[in-house]
């Protein structure tokens, strides 16, 4: 099998890297990792072996015996990075790459102590999805190329290393005042799930299989917010079957983390914006947990099949919450998702190829076409399958599907073939091919209804006819209610309407980031000046792209707020994650 992944130089005909031994030192003063990656091949081979790298400085490649292995680094491609070609001698099954990462490594964010909660120690974290692992490790950086690994990470003694792997011994390093942390990853992972963080990190047990890690200042709040994790884990196992990663621990990140969550096996990463104080945003934890099956066990073959990861996971997230909180919770979640989907479809335009589930991203940067389409259009399609098959049969199907493909990476077509065998006729009945290969939203999209949802939608949609929520009643709305109501309101309101909303419900002082952001988007679109200070401070506090992108877009689209967008960005760009910075630069370029 040669290369099937348009975003990787991997060629399995040359060999397969199935295990890696990493030995890296973390140098905060130069913002580099340096050390070795020992690549172990499935079987002895010879000749060229192509690896993905981006901005890695490779100094030497050797065999375990110390003989030099010739190598060549090709010119850097803007999207793919640089192909590293090793010339393996006869019978070679191991190569040791001696290298350092670049201070600009796209997967890494190096934080100054001022950017952490404690303000005393620097912090470093990785974010490898979709194709950033290659900026940290020389790898066959395709989701098709699973590997196990062992890692040694050496850091200054006041810092702690956590990793998506089983922690092993911690001991004194060769140099004074440094420590070495060891990790073992027994389950094979695709490279995009390789993850670690370094900082002043502590932890607390939340259940027999779960522990929360974070900075000491955040531990109490995080432990309370996600205290229900063990119940989620049990509910998820009921939907999918046994949890195969031993532990489900998670790390609450510094604020600059660019995503809501990242499903790194054995150590999910979560944005601190989930710490609302009322457990109202735990759906993100349910989502990342669900990836333990859909995504981490059964993985998309390439980024073009990304909907297999995300569509199934959104479906699973809502299914788990339905089991825990009831059908109405699911309808509200689905409605919030649908609003996001409609917005994405409108932005791309109905004929855009980015509104297909199966994409063709060759030559394009996955970060650039990331959107809610694979999530929410995917969710709707999986829900259609469920409706067509009936719940009981679909529940059995999901477990079979996971078990059949666990620890492999599959294409959309392999999924469809399995679906047709397991549930004959279901794909045809819902016109799955239309959903997958054509753009836009087919008209058999399922609707999720509930009396509460209908009340909120009617109220918001009647805004221009003078309908208003009763301020006293609004006080008792749940965070989901508020999200839906604000999302359904007209994007632009008069100054008077903005003032009324804010004075009645104190939205600018909201502690729930979802409610706050939905409100600030309206305020930005409406050019509502009294909210500008909060917009500015919010944009300096958070790094989550879900909030940054729509807010900057709204500001940038307004005649009067365009310069404000540019100014706020100039003040804060240095603190944003490189991926977020890139995305915002594209927005602010026009
Ligand atoms: N795996 C994604 C995050 C991701 C996707 C990172 C693509 C890089 C490239 C994660 O599981 C995710 O979907 N996070 C969402 C959570 C939400 C849908 C509940 C997020 O970050 O908002
Ligand atoms: Zn996801």
Coordinates of C-alpha atoms and ligand atoms in Angstrom, one line a residue:
X1 CA 0.0 0.0 0.0
X2 CA 1.5 3.3 -0.9
X3 CA 0.6 6.7 0.4
X4 CA -3.2 7.3 0.8
X5 CA -3.0 10.4 2.9
X6 CA -2.8 13.7 0.9
X7 CA -1.5 15.4 4.0
X8 CA 1.5 13.1 4.7
X9 CA 4.7 11.9 2.9
X10 CA 4.1 8.5 4.5
X11 CA 4.6 5.6 2.1
X12 CA 3.8 2.2 3.8
X13 CA 5.6 0.4 0.9
X14 CA 8.8 1.6 2.4
X15 CA 8.0 0.4 6.0
X16 CA 5.9 1.2 9.0
X17 CA 7.1 2.9 12.1
X18 CA 5.2 1.0 14.8
X19 CA 7.0 2.2 18.0
X20 CA 8.9 5.2 19.1
X21 CA 11.3 5.8 22.0
X22 CA 11.6 9.5 22.7
X23 CA 14.2 11.1 24.9
X24 CA 13.7 14.9 24.9
X25 CA 14.9 17.8 27.0
X26 CA 12.6 20.8 27.4
X27 CA 14.6 24.0 27.2
X28 CA 12.4 27.0 28.0
X29 CA 15.3 29.5 27.5
X30 CA 15.7 28.6 23.8
X31 CA 12.1 27.3 23.3
X32 CA 13.3 24.1 21.9
X33 CA 12.9 20.4 22.7
X34 CA 16.1 18.5 21.9
X35 CA 17.1 14.9 22.0
X36 CA 16.4 11.7 20.1
X37 CA 13.5 9.8 18.6
X38 CA 14.2 6.1 18.0
X39 CA 11.9 4.8 15.3
X40 CA 11.2 1.1 15.3
X41 CA 9.9 -0.5 12.1
X42 CA 7.4 -3.3 11.9
X43 CA 10.1 -5.4 10.1
X44 CA 13.7 -5.1 8.8
X45 CA 13.9 -3.2 5.6
X46 CA 16.3 -1.1 3.5
X47 CA 16.2 1.9 1.1
X48 CA 14.3 5.1 1.5
X49 CA 12.0 5.8 4.4
X50 CA 10.0 9.1 4.2
X51 CA 8.9 10.9 7.3
X52 CA 7.0 14.1 8.0
X53 CA 8.7 16.9 9.7
X54 CA 8.1 20.6 10.0
X55 CA 10.8 23.0 11.1
X56 CA 12.7 20.2 12.8
X57 CA 16.5 20.6 12.9
X58 CA 17.8 17.1 12.3
X59 CA 21.5 16.9 13.2
X60 CA 22.2 13.2 12.7
X61 CA 20.5 9.9 12.1
X62 CA 22.2 6.7 13.5
X63 CA 21.6 3.0 13.9
X64 CA 21.5 1.5 17.4
X65 CA 25.1 0.6 16.9
X66 CA 26.1 4.2 16.2
X67 CA 26.6 3.9 12.4
X68 CA 25.4 7.0 10.6
X69 CA 22.3 6.7 8.4
X70 CA 22.3 9.1 5.5
X71 CA 19.3 11.5 5.4
X72 CA 18.0 14.4 3.3
X73 CA 15.5 17.1 4.2
X74 CA 13.4 18.3 1.3
X75 CA 12.3 21.9 0.7
X76 CA 9.6 23.0 3.1
X77 CA 6.1 22.9 1.8
X78 CA 3.8 25.5 3.3
X79 CA 1.1 23.0 4.2
X80 CA 2.9 19.7 4.5
X81 CA 6.2 20.7 6.0
X82 CA 9.5 19.0 4.9
X83 CA 9.9 15.4 3.9
X84 CA 12.7 13.8 5.8
X85 CA 14.1 10.9 3.7
X86 CA 16.3 8.3 5.5
X87 CA 18.4 5.9 3.5
X88 CA 18.2 2.8 5.5
X89 CA 20.9 0.1 5.3
X90 CA 20.1 -3.5 4.7
X91 CA 18.1 -5.3 7.4
X92 CA 17.5 -2.0 9.3
X93 CA 14.6 -2.0 11.7
X94 CA 15.6 1.0 13.9
X95 CA 16.8 4.5 13.3
X96 CA 17.7 7.1 15.9
X97 CA 16.9 10.6 14.8
X98 CA 18.9 13.3 16.7
X99 CA 17.0 16.6 16.4
X100 CA 15.7 19.7 17.9
X101 CA 12.3 21.4 17.5
X102 CA 12.0 25.1 16.3
X103 CA 10.9 27.9 18.7
X104 CA 8.1 28.3 16.0
X105 CA 7.0 24.6 16.2
X106 CA 3.3 24.8 15.1
X107 CA 2.2 22.2 17.7
X108 CA 3.8 24.0 20.7
X109 CA 2.9 27.0 22.7
X110 CA 5.5 28.2 25.1
X111 CA 3.9 30.4 27.7
X112 CA 5.6 33.0 29.8
X113 CA 4.8 32.7 33.5
X114 CA 2.5 35.8 33.2
X115 CA 0.2 33.8 30.9
X116 CA -0.4 31.1 33.5
X117 CA -2.8 31.0 36.5
X118 CA 0.0 31.0 39.0
X119 CA 2.2 33.6 37.3
X120 CA 5.3 31.9 38.8
X121 CA 6.4 29.3 36.3
X122 CA 6.5 29.0 32.5
X123 CA 4.3 26.4 30.7
X124 CA 4.4 24.4 27.5
X125 CA 1.8 22.4 25.8
X126 CA 1.3 20.6 22.5
X127 CA -1.7 20.5 20.2
X128 CA -1.0 18.0 17.3
X129 CA -4.3 17.7 15.5
X130 CA -4.5 17.9 12.6
X131 CA -1.0 17.8 11.2
X132 CA 1.2 19.4 13.8
X133 CA 2.8 16.3 15.3
X134 CA 5.5 16.6 12.7
X135 CA 6.7 19.8 14.3
X136 CA 7.5 17.9 17.5
X137 CA 8.5 14.4 16.4
X138 CA 9.8 13.0 13.1
X139 CA 6.9 10.7 12.2
X140 CA 4.8 9.1 9.6
X141 CA 2.3 11.8 10.5
X142 CA -0.9 10.3 9.1
X143 CA -3.8 8.9 11.1
X144 CA -3.2 5.7 9.2
X145 CA 0.1 5.2 10.9
X146 CA -0.5 4.1 14.5
X147 CA 2.4 3.6 16.9
X148 CA 3.1 2.9 20.5
X149 CA 5.7 4.8 22.4
X150 CA 7.9 5.2 25.4
X151 CA 9.0 8.8 26.4
X152 CA 11.6 10.3 28.7
X153 CA 11.1 14.1 29.2
X154 CA 13.7 16.1 31.1
X155 CA 12.6 19.4 32.6
X156 CA 13.8 21.9 35.3
X157 CA 13.0 20.4 38.7
X158 CA 10.2 22.8 39.7
X159 CA 8.1 21.7 36.7
X160 CA 6.0 18.6 36.1
X161 CA 5.4 16.8 32.8
X162 CA 2.1 15.2 32.0
X163 CA 1.4 13.2 28.9
X164 CA -1.2 11.2 27.1
X165 CA 0.3 8.0 28.2
X166 CA 0.8 6.0 31.4
X167 CA 3.1 7.9 33.8
X168 CA 6.2 5.9 35.0
X169 CA 9.2 6.8 37.2
X170 CA 10.3 10.3 37.9
X171 CA 14.0 10.6 38.8
X172 CA 16.9 13.0 38.9
X173 CA 18.3 13.8 35.5
X174 CA 22.0 13.9 34.5
X175 CA 22.2 17.6 35.2
X176 CA 21.6 19.1 38.6
X177 CA 18.2 20.6 39.4
X178 CA 16.6 18.8 36.4
X179 CA 14.2 15.8 36.6
X180 CA 13.3 13.2 34.1
X181 CA 9.7 11.9 33.7
X182 CA 9.0 8.7 32.0
X183 CA 5.9 7.5 30.2
X184 CA 4.7 4.4 28.4
X185 CA 1.9 4.3 25.9
X186 CA 0.8 0.7 25.5
X187 CA -2.1 1.4 23.2
X188 CA -1.3 2.4 19.6
X189 CA -2.2 5.9 18.6
X190 CA -2.2 7.9 15.4
X191 CA 0.4 10.8 15.7
X192 CA -2.2 13.5 16.0
X193 CA -3.1 12.2 19.4
X194 CA 0.5 12.5 20.8
X195 CA 0.3 15.1 23.6
X196 CA 2.1 16.5 26.6
X197 CA 2.3 19.6 28.8
X198 CA 4.9 20.9 31.2
X199 CA 4.2 23.4 34.0
X200 CA 3.3 23.7 37.6
X201 CA 0.7 21.0 37.4
X202 CA -1.0 19.2 40.3
X203 CA -3.9 16.7 40.4
X204 CA -6.8 15.3 42.3
X205 CA -8.5 11.9 41.9
X206 CA -12.2 12.1 40.9
X207 CA -13.0 8.5 40.6
X208 CA -11.3 5.0 40.3
X209 CA -10.3 5.7 36.7
X210 CA -10.2 9.5 36.5
X211 CA -8.1 12.3 37.8
X212 CA -8.0 16.0 37.0
X213 CA -4.7 17.8 36.4
X214 CA -4.3 21.6 36.4
X215 CA -2.4 24.4 38.0
X216 CA -2.9 24.6 41.8
X217 CA -4.9 27.8 41.5
X218 CA -7.5 26.1 39.4
X219 CA -7.7 22.7 41.0
X220 CA -10.6 23.2 43.3
X221 CA -12.8 24.7 40.7
X222 CA -11.9 22.1 38.1
X223 CA -12.4 19.2 40.5
X224 CA -15.9 20.5 41.3
X225 CA -16.9 21.3 37.7
X226 CA -16.0 17.8 36.4
X227 CA -16.9 15.9 39.5
X228 CA -19.4 13.9 37.5
X229 CA -16.8 12.3 35.2
X230 CA -17.1 8.8 36.5
X231 CA -20.8 8.7 35.9
X232 CA -20.1 9.9 32.3
X233 CA -17.6 7.2 31.8
X234 CA -20.0 4.5 32.9
X235 CA -22.8 6.0 30.7
X236 CA -20.4 6.0 27.8
X237 CA -19.5 2.4 28.3
X238 CA -23.1 1.5 28.1
X239 CA -23.3 3.1 24.7
X240 CA -20.0 1.9 23.2
X241 CA -18.7 -1.1 25.2
X242 CA -15.7 -1.3 27.4
X243 CA -13.2 1.6 27.8
X244 CA -9.9 0.3 26.5
X245 CA -7.5 3.1 27.5
X246 CA -7.2 2.1 31.2
X247 CA -7.6 5.6 32.6
X248 CA -9.6 8.7 31.6
X249 CA -7.6 11.6 33.1
X250 CA -7.8 15.2 31.9
X251 CA -5.9 18.4 32.0
X252 CA -7.5 21.8 32.4
X253 CA -5.3 24.0 30.3
X254 CA -4.1 27.6 30.5
X255 CA -6.6 30.0 28.9
X256 CA -4.7 30.3 25.6
X257 CA -5.6 26.7 24.7
X258 CA -7.2 27.2 21.3
X259 CA -9.9 24.5 21.4
X260 CA -12.7 23.6 23.8
X261 CA -11.2 20.2 24.2
X262 CA -8.8 17.7 22.7
X263 CA -9.3 14.0 23.1
X264 CA -5.7 13.0 23.8
X265 CA -5.9 9.4 24.9
X266 CA -5.5 8.9 28.7
X267 CA -5.2 12.7 29.0
X268 CA -7.9 14.8 27.5
X269 CA -7.1 18.6 27.3
X270 CA -9.9 21.0 28.3
X271 CA -10.2 24.8 28.0
X272 CA -10.7 26.6 31.4
X273 CA -13.6 28.4 29.8
X274 CA -15.6 25.3 30.7
X275 CA -15.3 26.3 34.4
X276 CA -18.7 28.0 34.6
X277 CA -19.2 27.1 38.2
X278 CA -22.5 25.3 37.5
X279 CA -21.4 22.2 35.4
X280 CA -23.4 23.6 32.5
X281 CA -20.6 23.1 29.9
X282 CA -19.6 19.5 30.7
X283 CA -20.9 18.4 27.3
X284 CA -17.4 19.1 26.1
X285 CA -16.0 16.6 28.6
X286 CA -18.7 14.1 27.4
X287 CA -17.6 14.8 23.8
X288 CA -13.9 14.2 24.4
X289 CA -14.7 11.1 26.4
X290 CA -16.8 9.8 23.5
X291 CA -13.8 10.2 21.2
X292 CA -12.2 7.4 23.3
X293 CA -14.3 5.2 21.0
X294 CA -15.2 7.3 18.0
X295 CA -11.9 8.8 16.9
X296 CA -9.4 7.2 19.1
X297 CA -10.4 3.5 18.7
X298 CA -11.9 4.0 15.2
X299 CA -10.0 6.8 13.6
X300 CA -10.5 8.7 10.4
X301 CA -8.1 7.4 7.7
X302 CA -7.3 11.0 6.6
X303 CA -8.6 14.5 7.3
X304 CA -11.0 14.0 4.4
X305 CA -12.9 11.5 6.6
X306 CA -12.9 13.8 9.6
X307 CA -16.7 13.6 9.9
X308 CA -16.3 9.9 10.9
X309 CA -14.5 11.2 14.0
X310 CA -16.5 14.3 14.8
X311 CA -20.0 13.5 13.5
X312 CA -20.1 10.2 15.4
X313 CA -18.7 11.9 18.5
X314 CA -21.2 14.7 18.6
X315 CA -23.9 12.0 18.2
X316 CA -22.3 10.1 21.1
X317 CA -21.9 13.2 23.2
X318 CA -25.6 13.9 22.9
X319 CA -26.6 10.3 23.4
X320 CA -24.6 10.1 26.6
X321 CA -26.2 13.3 27.9
X322 CA -29.6 12.0 26.9
X323 CA -29.0 9.0 29.1
X324 CA -27.8 11.2 32.0
X325 CA -30.1 14.2 31.7
X326 CA -33.1 13.2 29.5
X327 CA -34.4 13.8 26.0
X328 CA -34.9 17.6 26.4
X329 CA -31.2 18.1 27.1
X330 CA -30.5 16.4 23.9
X331 CA -32.9 18.5 21.9
X332 CA -31.4 21.7 23.3
X333 CA -27.9 20.5 22.5
X334 CA -29.0 19.6 19.0
X335 CA -30.6 23.0 18.5
X336 CA -27.4 24.8 19.6
X337 CA -25.6 22.6 17.1
X338 CA -28.1 23.3 14.3
X339 CA -27.7 27.1 14.8
X340 CA -23.9 26.6 14.4
X341 CA -24.4 24.5 11.3
X342 CA -26.7 26.9 9.6
X343 CA -24.2 29.7 10.2
X344 CA -21.3 27.6 8.8
X345 CA -23.5 26.7 5.7
X346 CA -24.4 30.3 5.2
X347 CA -20.7 31.4 5.5
X348 CA -19.4 28.8 3.0
X349 CA -22.4 29.1 0.7
X350 CA -24.7 26.1 -0.2
X351 CA -22.6 24.8 -3.1
X352 CA -19.3 25.0 -1.3
X353 CA -17.3 21.7 -1.3
X354 CA -16.5 22.5 2.3
X355 CA -20.1 21.6 3.1
X356 CA -19.6 18.0 2.0
X357 CA -19.0 15.4 4.7
X358 CA -16.2 13.8 2.6
X359 CA -13.8 16.5 1.7
X360 CA -10.9 16.9 -0.7
X361 CA -8.4 18.8 1.3
X362 CA -5.3 18.0 -0.8
X363 CA -3.0 20.9 -0.9
X364 CA -4.9 22.8 1.8
X365 CA -4.1 23.5 5.4
X366 CA -6.7 21.5 7.5
X367 CA -6.7 24.4 10.1
X368 CA -8.0 26.6 7.3
X369 CA -11.1 24.6 6.4
X370 CA -11.9 23.4 10.0
X371 CA -15.6 24.1 10.6
X372 CA -18.7 22.8 12.3
X373 CA -19.9 21.0 9.1
X374 CA -18.3 17.6 9.9
X375 CA -19.6 17.9 13.4
X376 CA -23.2 18.9 13.0
X377 CA -24.0 17.7 9.5
X378 CA -22.3 14.5 10.6
X379 CA -24.4 14.4 13.7
X380 CA -27.6 14.8 11.7
X381 CA -26.6 11.9 9.3
X382 CA -25.7 9.6 12.2
X383 CA -29.1 10.5 13.8
X384 CA -30.8 9.6 10.5
X385 CA -29.1 6.2 10.5
X386 CA -30.3 5.7 14.1
X387 CA -33.9 6.7 13.2
X388 CA -33.9 4.5 10.1
X389 CA -32.5 1.4 11.9
X390 CA -34.4 2.0 15.2
X391 CA -32.7 2.6 18.4
X392 CA -32.2 -1.0 19.5
X393 CA -30.6 -2.1 16.3
X394 CA -28.5 1.0 16.0
X395 CA -27.2 0.6 19.6
X396 CA -26.0 -2.9 18.7
X397 CA -24.6 -1.6 15.4
X398 CA -22.4 1.0 17.2
X399 CA -20.9 -1.5 19.5
X400 CA -20.2 -3.9 16.6
X401 CA -18.7 -1.1 14.5
X402 CA -16.3 -0.1 17.3
X403 CA -15.3 -3.6 18.0
X404 CA -14.8 -4.4 14.4
X405 CA -12.5 -1.4 13.6
X406 CA -10.9 -0.8 17.0
X407 CA -7.3 0.5 16.8
X408 CA -7.6 1.0 13.1
X409 CA -8.1 4.0 10.8
X410 CA -10.8 3.9 8.2
X411 CA -12.2 5.7 5.2
X412 CA -15.8 6.9 4.7
X413 CA -16.1 4.1 2.1
X414 CA -15.0 1.4 4.5
X415 CA -17.6 2.7 6.9
X416 CA -20.3 2.6 4.3
X417 CA -19.4 -0.9 3.3
X418 CA -19.6 -2.1 6.9
X419 CA -22.9 -0.2 7.4
X420 CA -24.4 -1.9 4.3
X421 CA -23.5 -5.3 5.6
X422 CA -24.6 -4.7 9.2
X423 CA -27.8 -2.7 8.5
X424 CA -28.7 -3.4 4.9
X425 CA -30.8 -0.7 3.2
X426 CA -30.3 1.9 5.9
X427 CA -27.8 4.0 4.0
X428 CA -30.0 4.0 0.8
X429 CA -33.1 4.8 2.8
X430 CA -31.6 8.0 4.1
X431 CA -29.8 8.8 0.9
X432 CA -26.4 8.7 2.7
X433 CA -24.4 9.3 -0.5
X434 CA -26.1 12.6 -1.1
X435 CA -25.3 13.6 2.5
X436 CA -21.7 12.5 2.2
X437 CA -20.6 13.5 -1.3
X438 CA -22.8 16.5 -2.0
X439 CA -22.8 20.0 -0.6
X440 CA -25.5 21.7 1.5
X441 CA -28.0 20.2 3.8
X442 CA -30.5 17.6 2.3
X443 CA -34.1 18.2 3.2
X444 CA -34.5 15.0 5.1
X445 CA -32.4 16.4 7.9
X446 CA -34.0 15.3 11.2
X447 CA -35.5 18.0 13.5
X448 CA -35.2 17.8 17.2
X449 CA -38.0 19.4 19.0
X450 CA -39.1 20.0 22.6
X451 CA -41.7 22.4 24.1
X452 CA -39.0 24.4 25.8
X453 CA -37.0 24.8 22.6
X454 CA -40.1 25.9 20.8
X455 CA -40.9 28.5 23.4
X456 CA -37.3 29.9 23.3
X457 CA -37.3 30.0 19.5
X458 CA -40.6 31.7 19.2
X459 CA -39.7 34.3 21.7
X460 CA -36.4 35.1 20.0
X461 CA -37.9 35.0 16.5
X462 CA -40.6 37.4 17.6
X463 CA -38.1 40.0 18.8
X464 CA -38.7 42.3 15.9
X465 CA -42.5 42.1 16.5
X466 CA -41.9 43.3 20.1
X467 CA -41.8 40.0 21.9
X468 CA -39.6 40.1 25.0
X469 CA -38.6 37.7 27.8
X470 CA -40.0 38.5 31.2
X471 CA -36.9 39.8 33.1
X472 CA -38.0 37.8 36.2
X473 CA -38.5 34.6 34.2
X474 CA -35.2 35.1 32.4
X475 CA -33.4 34.9 35.7
X476 CA -34.3 31.3 36.0
X477 CA -33.3 30.2 32.5
X478 CA -30.6 27.6 32.2
X479 CA -27.3 28.4 30.4
X480 CA -28.6 26.3 27.4
X481 CA -31.8 28.3 27.3
X482 CA -29.7 31.5 27.1
X483 CA -27.5 30.2 24.4
X484 CA -30.4 29.2 22.3
X485 CA -32.3 32.5 22.9
X486 CA -29.3 34.6 22.1
X487 CA -28.4 32.6 19.0
X488 CA -31.9 32.9 17.6
X489 CA -32.1 36.7 18.1
X490 CA -31.4 38.9 15.1
X491 CA -27.7 39.5 14.7
X492 CA -28.0 43.3 14.9
X493 CA -30.1 45.0 17.5
X494 CA -30.7 48.7 18.1
X495 CA -28.8 50.5 20.8
X496 CA -31.9 50.7 22.9
X497 CA -32.6 46.9 22.6
X498 CA -29.0 46.1 23.5
X499 CA -29.3 48.3 26.5
X500 CA -32.6 46.7 27.6
X501 CA -31.2 43.2 27.2
X502 CA -28.0 44.0 29.1
X503 CA -29.7 45.9 31.9
X504 CA -32.4 43.3 32.3
X505 CA -30.1 40.3 32.4
X506 CA -26.6 41.6 33.2
X507 CA -25.2 39.8 30.2
X508 CA -21.9 41.8 30.1
X509 CA -21.1 40.5 33.6
X510 CA -21.9 36.8 32.7
X511 CA -19.4 34.3 34.0
X512 CA -20.6 31.6 31.6
X513 CA -18.3 31.9 28.6
X514 CA -20.9 30.6 26.1
X515 CA -23.6 33.0 27.2
X516 CA -21.1 35.9 27.4
X517 CA -19.7 35.2 23.9
X518 CA -23.1 34.9 22.3
X519 CA -24.1 38.2 23.8
X520 CA -20.8 39.9 22.9
X521 CA -21.2 38.8 19.3
X522 CA -24.6 40.6 19.2
X523 CA -23.1 43.6 20.9
X524 CA -20.2 43.7 18.4
X525 CA -22.5 43.3 15.4
X526 CA -24.7 46.1 16.8
X527 CA -21.8 48.4 17.5
X528 CA -22.9 48.6 21.1
X529 CA -20.2 50.7 22.7
X530 CA -21.0 50.0 26.4
X531 CA -19.9 46.4 25.8
X532 CA -16.6 47.2 24.0
X533 CA -14.5 47.1 27.2
X534 CA -15.8 43.7 28.0
X535 CA -15.2 42.5 24.4
X536 CA -11.6 43.8 24.7
X537 CA -11.0 42.1 28.1
X538 CA -12.6 38.9 27.0
X539 CA -10.4 38.8 23.9
X540 CA -7.4 39.2 26.1
X541 CA -8.5 36.5 28.5
X542 CA -9.3 33.6 26.2
X543 CA -7.6 31.8 23.5
X544 CA -10.4 29.5 22.4
X545 CA -10.9 29.9 18.7
X546 CA -14.6 29.2 19.0
X547 CA -14.9 32.6 20.8
X548 CA -12.1 34.5 19.1
X549 CA -13.1 33.9 15.5
X550 CA -16.8 35.1 15.6
X551 CA -16.0 38.0 17.8
X552 CA -13.1 39.3 15.6
X553 CA -15.2 38.6 12.5
X554 CA -18.1 40.6 13.9
X555 CA -15.9 43.5 14.9
X556 CA -14.0 43.5 11.7
X557 CA -17.2 43.5 9.6
X558 CA -18.4 46.8 11.1
X559 CA -17.3 50.1 9.6
X560 CA -16.9 51.6 13.1
X561 CA -15.4 48.6 14.8
X562 CA -12.9 47.5 12.2
X563 CA -10.0 49.4 13.7
X564 CA -11.0 48.2 17.1
X565 CA -10.6 44.6 15.9
X566 CA -7.1 45.4 14.5
X567 CA -6.1 47.2 17.6
X568 CA -7.3 44.5 20.0
X569 CA -5.5 41.9 17.9
X570 CA -2.3 43.8 17.9
X571 CA -2.4 44.0 21.7
X572 CA -3.1 40.3 22.2
X573 CA -1.7 38.4 19.2
X574 CA 1.5 37.6 21.1
X575 CA -0.5 35.6 23.7
X576 CA -2.6 33.6 21.2
X577 CA -1.7 30.1 20.2
X578 CA 0.1 30.0 16.8
X579 CA -2.9 28.2 15.2
X580 CA -5.4 30.8 16.6
X581 CA -3.1 33.6 15.5
X582 CA -3.0 32.2 12.0
X583 CA -6.8 31.9 11.8
X584 CA -7.3 35.4 13.0
X585 CA -4.8 36.9 10.6
X586 CA -6.8 35.4 7.8
X587 CA -10.0 37.0 9.2
X588 CA -8.3 40.4 9.6
X589 CA -6.8 40.2 6.2
X590 CA -10.2 40.9 4.7
Ligands
LIG1 N1 -10.7 16.9 18.1 C1 -11.4 18.1 18.4 C2 -10.6 19.3 18.4 C3 -9.8 19.5 17.1 C4 -10.3 19.3 15.9 C5 -8.5 20.1 17.2 C6 -9.5 19.5 14.7 C7 -7.7 20.3 16.1 C8 -8.2 20.0 14.8 C9 -12.2 18.0 19.7 O1 -12.7 16.8 19.9 C10 -13.4 18.9 19.5 O2 -14.2 18.6 18.6 N2 -13.5 19.9 20.3 C11 -14.7 20.8 20.3 C12 -15.6 20.4 21.3 C13 -17.1 20.5 21.0 C14 -17.5 20.1 19.7 C15 -17.9 19.9 22.1 C16 -14.2 22.2 20.6 O3 -13.0 22.4 20.7 O4 -14.9 23.1 20.6
LIG2 ZN1 -14.3 16.2 18.7

